[in-house]
Amino acid sequence: MATSGGGRYRTAPGIAALVALILVLAFGNPSYARFADQQNGRTVGGYFLQQLAWPRWTFSSSDSVRTLLANDLKALLLVILAAVFASLLVSSQLARERAHVSQFFAGWGSYIFAGAFAGLIAAWLQVHASLFGALMWASGGATYGLFVGWIMGLALFGARR
């Protein structure tokens, strides 16, 4: 379940948390989010750039405090849940010592689940929280995981015991 590199041990959940944190910090920050919002979402490149900005976080906003907290919690939950789902899905693949391809898809799937559950949970903090709103946030998280999760899959591709 861990790979050794230079005397260090890397576990699948640790790699997943690190990759998710890097993605959230790099593409969820306010300056990148503004850039992504200016892109044409009707092109492949623009749509992908907008998807990268799904787990937005900010310290100041014109939104309500509850919406601000919900967005920040969504980004934080994505990192935590990526590690949890990687532990559940990838570690089982490592225990069976399967091919690396299954680890790739398990990592990708873990990021889809992490995005969906982060959106579902965080949506309930919004001012006008509803089941429909929670399902929309979960759908956005699953879409984000589908289009960005391959990065997680690549990161977990070579994880070993």
Coordinates of N, CA and C in Angstrom, one line a residue:
M1 N 0.8 -1.2 0.0 CA 0.0 0.0 0.0 C 0.8 1.3 0.0
A2 N 2.1 1.2 0.2 CA 2.9 2.3 0.2 C 4.1 2.1 -0.8
T3 N 4.5 3.2 -1.4 CA 5.7 3.1 -2.2 C 6.8 3.8 -1.5
S4 N 8.0 3.3 -1.7 CA 9.1 3.9 -1.1 C 9.9 4.6 -2.1
G5 N 10.3 5.8 -1.8 CA 11.1 6.6 -2.7 C 12.0 7.5 -1.9
G6 N 13.3 7.2 -1.9 CA 14.2 8.0 -1.1 C 14.0 7.8 0.4
G7 N 13.5 6.7 0.8 CA 13.3 6.4 2.2 C 12.0 6.9 2.8
R8 N 11.1 7.4 1.9 CA 9.8 7.9 2.3 C 8.8 6.9 1.9
Y9 N 7.7 6.8 2.6 CA 6.6 5.9 2.3 C 5.4 6.8 1.9
R10 N 4.8 6.5 0.7 CA 3.7 7.2 0.3 C 2.5 6.2 0.2
T11 N 1.4 6.6 0.9 CA 0.2 5.8 0.8 C -0.7 6.3 -0.2
A12 N -1.7 5.5 -0.7 CA -2.7 6.0 -1.7 C -3.5 7.1 -1.1
P13 N -4.0 7.1 0.2 CA -4.7 8.2 0.7 C -3.8 9.5 0.8
G14 N -2.6 9.3 1.2 CA -1.7 10.5 1.3 C -1.5 11.1 -0.1
I15 N -1.2 10.3 -1.1 CA -1.1 10.8 -2.4 C -2.3 11.5 -2.9
A16 N -3.5 10.9 -2.6 CA -4.8 11.5 -3.0 C -5.0 12.8 -2.4
A17 N -4.7 12.9 -1.1 CA -4.9 14.2 -0.4 C -4.0 15.3 -0.9
L18 N -2.8 14.9 -1.2 CA -1.8 15.9 -1.7 C -2.2 16.4 -3.1
V19 N -2.6 15.5 -4.0 CA -3.0 15.9 -5.3 C -4.3 16.7 -5.3
A20 N -5.2 16.3 -4.5 CA -6.5 17.1 -4.3 C -6.2 18.5 -3.8
L21 N -5.3 18.6 -2.8 CA -4.9 19.9 -2.2 C -4.3 20.8 -3.3
I22 N -3.4 20.2 -4.0 CA -2.7 21.0 -5.1 C -3.7 21.5 -6.1
L23 N -4.7 20.6 -6.5 CA -5.7 21.0 -7.5 C -6.6 22.1 -6.9
V24 N -7.0 21.9 -5.7 CA -7.9 22.9 -5.1 C -7.2 24.3 -4.9
L25 N -5.9 24.2 -4.5 CA -5.2 25.5 -4.3 C -4.9 26.2 -5.6
A26 N -4.5 25.4 -6.6 CA -4.1 26.0 -7.9 C -5.3 26.5 -8.7
F27 N -6.4 25.7 -8.7 CA -7.5 26.1 -9.6 C -8.7 26.5 -8.9
G28 N -8.8 26.5 -7.6 CA -10.0 27.0 -6.9 C -9.8 28.3 -6.3
N29 N -8.6 28.9 -6.5 CA -8.4 30.3 -5.9 C -9.1 31.4 -6.7
P30 N -9.4 32.5 -6.0 CA -10.2 33.5 -6.6 C -9.7 34.1 -7.9
S31 N -8.4 34.2 -8.1 CA -7.9 34.8 -9.4 C -8.1 33.8 -10.5
Y32 N -7.8 32.5 -10.3 CA -8.1 31.5 -11.4 C -9.6 31.4 -11.6
A33 N -10.4 31.5 -10.6 CA -11.9 31.4 -10.8 C -12.4 32.5 -11.7
R34 N -11.9 33.7 -11.4 CA -12.3 34.9 -12.3 C -11.8 34.6 -13.7
F35 N -10.6 34.1 -13.9 CA -10.1 33.8 -15.3 C -11.0 32.8 -15.9
A36 N -11.4 31.7 -15.2 CA -12.2 30.7 -15.8 C -13.6 31.2 -16.1
D37 N -14.1 32.0 -15.3 CA -15.4 32.6 -15.6 C -15.5 33.4 -16.9
Q38 N -14.3 34.0 -17.3 CA -14.3 34.8 -18.5 C -14.1 33.9 -19.7
Q39 N -13.9 32.6 -19.6 CA -13.7 31.7 -20.7 C -15.0 31.3 -21.3
N40 N -15.0 31.0 -22.6 CA -16.2 30.6 -23.3 C -16.5 29.2 -22.9
G41 N -17.6 28.9 -22.2 CA -17.9 27.6 -21.7 C -18.5 26.7 -22.8
R42 N -18.7 27.3 -24.0 CA -19.2 26.5 -25.1 C -18.1 25.9 -26.0
T43 N -16.9 26.1 -25.6 CA -15.8 25.4 -26.3 C -15.2 24.3 -25.3
V44 N -14.5 23.4 -25.9 CA -13.9 22.3 -25.1 C -12.9 22.9 -24.1
G45 N -12.1 23.7 -24.5 CA -11.0 24.3 -23.6 C -11.7 25.2 -22.5
G46 N -12.6 26.0 -22.9 CA -13.3 26.9 -21.9 C -14.0 26.1 -20.9
Y47 N -14.7 25.1 -21.4 CA -15.5 24.2 -20.4 C -14.6 23.5 -19.5
F48 N -13.5 23.0 -19.9 CA -12.5 22.3 -19.1 C -11.9 23.3 -18.1
L49 N -11.6 24.5 -18.5 CA -11.0 25.5 -17.6 C -12.0 25.9 -16.5
Q50 N -13.3 25.9 -16.9 CA -14.3 26.2 -15.9 C -14.5 25.1 -14.9
Q51 N -14.4 23.9 -15.4 CA -14.5 22.7 -14.5 C -13.4 22.6 -13.5
L52 N -12.2 23.0 -13.9 CA -11.1 23.1 -12.9 C -11.4 24.0 -11.7
A53 N -12.2 25.0 -11.9 CA -12.5 25.9 -10.9 C -13.7 25.6 -10.0
W54 N -14.2 24.3 -10.1 CA -15.4 24.0 -9.3 C -15.2 24.1 -7.8
P55 N -14.1 23.6 -7.3 CA -14.0 23.7 -5.8 C -13.5 25.0 -5.4
R56 N -14.2 26.1 -5.6 CA -13.8 27.5 -5.3 C -13.7 27.7 -3.8
W57 N -12.7 28.5 -3.5 CA -12.6 29.0 -2.1 C -12.2 30.4 -2.1
T58 N -12.6 31.1 -1.1 CA -12.3 32.6 -1.0 C -12.4 33.0 0.4
F59 N -11.7 34.1 0.7 CA -11.8 34.7 2.1 C -12.7 35.9 2.2
S60 N -13.0 36.5 1.0 CA -13.9 37.6 1.0 C -14.8 37.5 -0.2
S61 N -16.0 37.8 0.0 CA -17.0 37.6 -1.0 C -18.2 38.6 -0.8
S62 N -18.9 38.8 -1.9 CA -20.1 39.6 -1.7 C -21.3 38.7 -1.4
D63 N -21.1 37.4 -1.4 CA -22.1 36.4 -1.0 C -22.3 36.4 0.5
S64 N -23.4 35.7 0.9 CA -23.7 35.6 2.3 C -22.6 34.8 3.0
V65 N -22.5 34.9 4.3 CA -21.5 34.2 5.0 C -21.7 32.7 4.9
R66 N -23.0 32.2 4.9 CA -23.3 30.8 4.8 C -22.8 30.2 3.4
T67 N -23.1 31.0 2.4 CA -22.6 30.6 1.0 C -21.1 30.6 1.0
L68 N -20.5 31.5 1.5 CA -19.0 31.6 1.6 C -18.5 30.4 2.3
L69 N -19.1 30.0 3.5 CA -18.7 28.8 4.2 C -18.9 27.6 3.5
A70 N -20.0 27.5 2.8 CA -20.4 26.3 2.0 C -19.3 26.1 0.9
N71 N -19.0 27.1 0.2 CA -17.9 27.0 -0.9 C -16.6 26.6 -0.3
D72 N -16.2 27.2 0.8 CA -14.9 26.8 1.4 C -14.9 25.4 2.0
L73 N -16.1 25.0 2.6 CA -16.2 23.7 3.1 C -16.2 22.7 1.9
K74 N -16.8 23.0 0.8 CA -16.8 22.1 -0.4 C -15.3 21.8 -0.8
A75 N -14.5 22.8 -0.8 CA -13.1 22.6 -1.2 C -12.4 21.8 -0.2
L76 N -12.6 22.0 1.1 CA -12.0 21.3 2.1 C -12.4 19.8 2.1
L77 N -13.7 19.6 2.0 CA -14.3 18.3 2.0 C -13.8 17.5 0.8
L78 N -13.5 18.1 -0.3 CA -13.0 17.5 -1.5 C -11.6 16.8 -1.2
V79 N -10.8 17.6 -0.5 CA -9.5 17.1 -0.2 C -9.6 15.9 0.8
I80 N -10.4 16.0 1.8 CA -10.6 15.0 2.8 C -11.2 13.7 2.2
L81 N -12.3 13.9 1.5 CA -13.0 12.8 0.9 C -12.2 12.1 -0.2
A82 N -11.3 12.8 -0.9 CA -10.4 12.2 -1.9 C -9.5 11.2 -1.2
A83 N -9.0 11.5 0.0 CA -8.2 10.6 0.7 C -9.0 9.4 1.2
V84 N -10.2 9.7 1.7 CA -11.1 8.6 2.2 C -11.4 7.6 1.1
F85 N -11.9 8.1 0.0 CA -12.3 7.2 -1.1 C -11.1 6.5 -1.7
A86 N -10.0 7.2 -1.8 CA -8.8 6.5 -2.3 C -8.4 5.4 -1.4
S87 N -8.5 5.6 -0.1 CA -8.2 4.6 0.9 C -9.1 3.4 0.7
L88 N -10.4 3.6 0.4 CA -11.4 2.5 0.2 C -11.2 1.8 -1.1
L89 N -11.0 2.6 -2.2 CA -11.0 2.0 -3.5 C -9.7 1.5 -4.0
V90 N -8.7 2.4 -3.8 CA -7.3 2.0 -4.3 C -6.7 1.0 -3.4
S91 N -6.8 1.1 -2.1 CA -6.2 0.2 -1.2 C -6.7 -1.2 -1.5
S92 N -7.9 -1.4 -1.8 CA -8.4 -2.7 -2.1 C -7.8 -3.3 -3.4
Q93 N -7.5 -2.4 -4.3 CA -6.8 -2.9 -5.5 C -5.4 -3.3 -5.2
L94 N -4.7 -2.5 -4.3 CA -3.4 -2.8 -3.9 C -3.3 -4.1 -3.1
A95 N -4.3 -4.4 -2.3 CA -4.3 -5.6 -1.6 C -4.4 -6.9 -2.5
R96 N -5.0 -6.7 -3.6 CA -5.2 -7.9 -4.5 C -4.0 -7.9 -5.5
E97 N -3.1 -6.9 -5.4 CA -2.0 -6.8 -6.3 C -2.4 -7.0 -7.8
R98 N -3.3 -6.1 -8.2 CA -3.8 -6.1 -9.5 C -2.9 -5.3 -10.4
A99 N -3.3 -5.2 -11.7 CA -2.5 -4.4 -12.6 C -2.7 -2.9 -12.3
H100 N -1.8 -2.1 -12.8 CA -1.8 -0.7 -12.5 C -3.1 0.0 -13.1
V101 N -3.6 -0.6 -14.2 CA -4.7 0.0 -14.8 C -5.9 0.1 -13.9
S102 N -6.1 -0.9 -13.1 CA -7.3 -0.9 -12.1 C -7.0 0.2 -11.1
Q103 N -5.8 0.4 -10.7 CA -5.5 1.5 -9.7 C -5.8 2.9 -10.3
F104 N -5.5 3.0 -11.6 CA -5.8 4.3 -12.3 C -7.3 4.6 -12.2
F105 N -8.1 3.6 -12.6 CA -9.6 3.8 -12.6 C -10.1 3.9 -11.2
A106 N -9.6 3.2 -10.2 CA -10.0 3.3 -8.8 C -9.7 4.7 -8.3
G107 N -8.5 5.3 -8.7 CA -8.2 6.7 -8.3 C -9.1 7.7 -9.0
W108 N -9.4 7.5 -10.2 CA -10.3 8.3 -11.0 C -11.7 8.3 -10.3
G109 N -12.2 7.1 -10.1 CA -13.5 6.9 -9.4 C -13.6 7.5 -8.0
S110 N -12.5 7.4 -7.3 CA -12.5 8.0 -6.0 C -12.6 9.5 -6.0
Y111 N -12.1 10.1 -7.1 CA -12.2 11.6 -7.2 C -13.6 12.0 -7.6
I112 N -14.3 11.2 -8.4 CA -15.7 11.4 -8.8 C -16.5 11.4 -7.6
F113 N -16.4 10.3 -6.8 CA -17.2 10.2 -5.5 C -16.9 11.3 -4.5
A114 N -15.6 11.7 -4.4 CA -15.2 12.8 -3.5 C -15.9 14.1 -3.9
G115 N -15.9 14.4 -5.2 CA -16.5 15.6 -5.7 C -18.0 15.6 -5.4
A116 N -18.7 14.5 -5.7 CA -20.1 14.4 -5.6 C -20.5 14.5 -4.1
F117 N -19.8 13.8 -3.2 CA -20.2 13.9 -1.8 C -19.8 15.2 -1.2
A118 N -18.7 15.8 -1.6 CA -18.4 17.2 -1.1 C -19.4 18.2 -1.5
G119 N -19.9 18.1 -2.7 CA -21.0 19.0 -3.2 C -22.3 18.8 -2.4
L120 N -22.6 17.5 -2.2 CA -23.9 17.1 -1.6 C -23.9 17.6 -0.1
I121 N -22.8 17.4 0.6 CA -22.7 17.8 2.0 C -22.6 19.3 2.2
A122 N -21.8 20.0 1.4 CA -21.6 21.4 1.6 C -22.8 22.2 1.1
A123 N -23.6 21.7 0.2 CA -24.8 22.4 -0.2 C -25.8 22.7 0.9
W124 N -25.8 21.9 1.9 CA -26.8 22.1 3.0 C -26.4 23.3 3.9
L125 N -25.3 24.0 3.7 CA -24.9 25.1 4.5 C -25.4 26.4 3.8
Q126 N -25.8 26.4 2.6 CA -26.3 27.6 1.9 C -27.5 28.2 2.6
V127 N -27.8 29.4 2.3 CA -28.9 30.2 2.9 C -30.2 29.5 2.6
H128 N -30.5 29.2 1.3 CA -31.7 28.6 0.9 C -31.5 27.2 0.5
A129 N -31.0 26.4 1.4 CA -30.6 25.0 1.1 C -31.9 24.2 0.8
S130 N -31.7 23.3 -0.2 CA -32.9 22.5 -0.6 C -32.3 21.2 -1.2
L131 N -33.1 20.2 -1.3 CA -32.7 18.9 -1.9 C -32.3 19.1 -3.3
F132 N -33.0 19.9 -4.1 CA -32.7 20.2 -5.5 C -31.3 20.8 -5.6
G133 N -31.1 21.8 -4.7 CA -29.8 22.5 -4.7 C -28.6 21.6 -4.3
A134 N -28.9 20.7 -3.4 CA -27.8 19.7 -3.0 C -27.6 18.7 -4.1
L135 N -28.6 18.3 -4.8 CA -28.4 17.4 -6.0 C -27.6 18.1 -7.1
M136 N -27.9 19.4 -7.3 CA -27.2 20.2 -8.3 C -25.7 20.3 -7.9
W137 N -25.4 20.6 -6.7 CA -24.0 20.7 -6.2 C -23.3 19.3 -6.3
A138 N -24.0 18.2 -6.0 CA -23.5 16.9 -6.2 C -23.2 16.6 -7.6
S139 N -24.1 17.0 -8.5 CA -23.9 16.8 -9.9 C -22.7 17.6 -10.4
G140 N -22.5 18.8 -9.9 CA -21.4 19.6 -10.3 C -20.1 18.9 -9.8
G141 N -20.1 18.4 -8.6 CA -18.9 17.7 -8.1 C -18.6 16.4 -8.9
A142 N -19.6 15.7 -9.3 CA -19.4 14.5 -10.0 C -18.8 14.8 -11.4
T143 N -19.4 15.9 -12.0 CA -18.9 16.3 -13.3 C -17.4 16.8 -13.2
Y144 N -17.1 17.5 -12.2 CA -15.7 17.9 -11.9 C -14.8 16.7 -11.8
G145 N -15.3 15.7 -11.0 CA -14.5 14.5 -10.8 C -14.3 13.7 -12.1
L146 N -15.3 13.7 -12.9 CA -15.2 13.0 -14.2 C -14.1 13.7 -15.1
F147 N -14.1 15.0 -15.2 CA -13.2 15.7 -16.1 C -11.8 15.9 -15.5
V148 N -11.7 15.9 -14.2 CA -10.4 16.2 -13.6 C -9.8 15.0 -12.9
G149 N -10.7 14.0 -12.6 CA -10.2 12.9 -11.8 C -9.1 12.0 -12.5
W150 N -9.0 12.1 -13.8 CA -7.9 11.4 -14.4 C -6.5 11.8 -13.9
I151 N -6.4 13.0 -13.4 CA -5.2 13.5 -12.8 C -4.9 12.7 -11.5
M152 N -6.0 12.5 -10.7 CA -5.9 11.6 -9.5 C -5.5 10.2 -9.9
G153 N -6.2 9.7 -11.0 CA -5.9 8.4 -11.4 C -4.4 8.2 -11.8
L154 N -3.9 9.2 -12.5 CA -2.4 9.1 -12.9 C -1.6 9.1 -11.7
A155 N -1.9 9.9 -10.7 CA -1.1 10.0 -9.5 C -1.1 8.7 -8.7
L156 N -2.2 8.0 -8.7 CA -2.3 6.8 -8.0 C -2.0 5.6 -8.8
F157 N -1.6 5.8 -10.1 CA -1.4 4.7 -11.1 C -0.2 3.8 -10.6
G158 N 0.8 4.4 -10.1 CA 2.0 3.6 -9.7 C 2.1 3.3 -8.2
A159 N 1.0 3.5 -7.4 CA 1.1 3.2 -6.0 C 1.3 1.7 -5.8
R160 N 2.2 1.4 -4.9 CA 2.5 0.0 -4.6 C 2.3 -0.2 -3.1
R161 N 2.5 -1.5 -2.7 CA 2.4 -1.9 -1.3 C 3.6 -1.4 -0.6

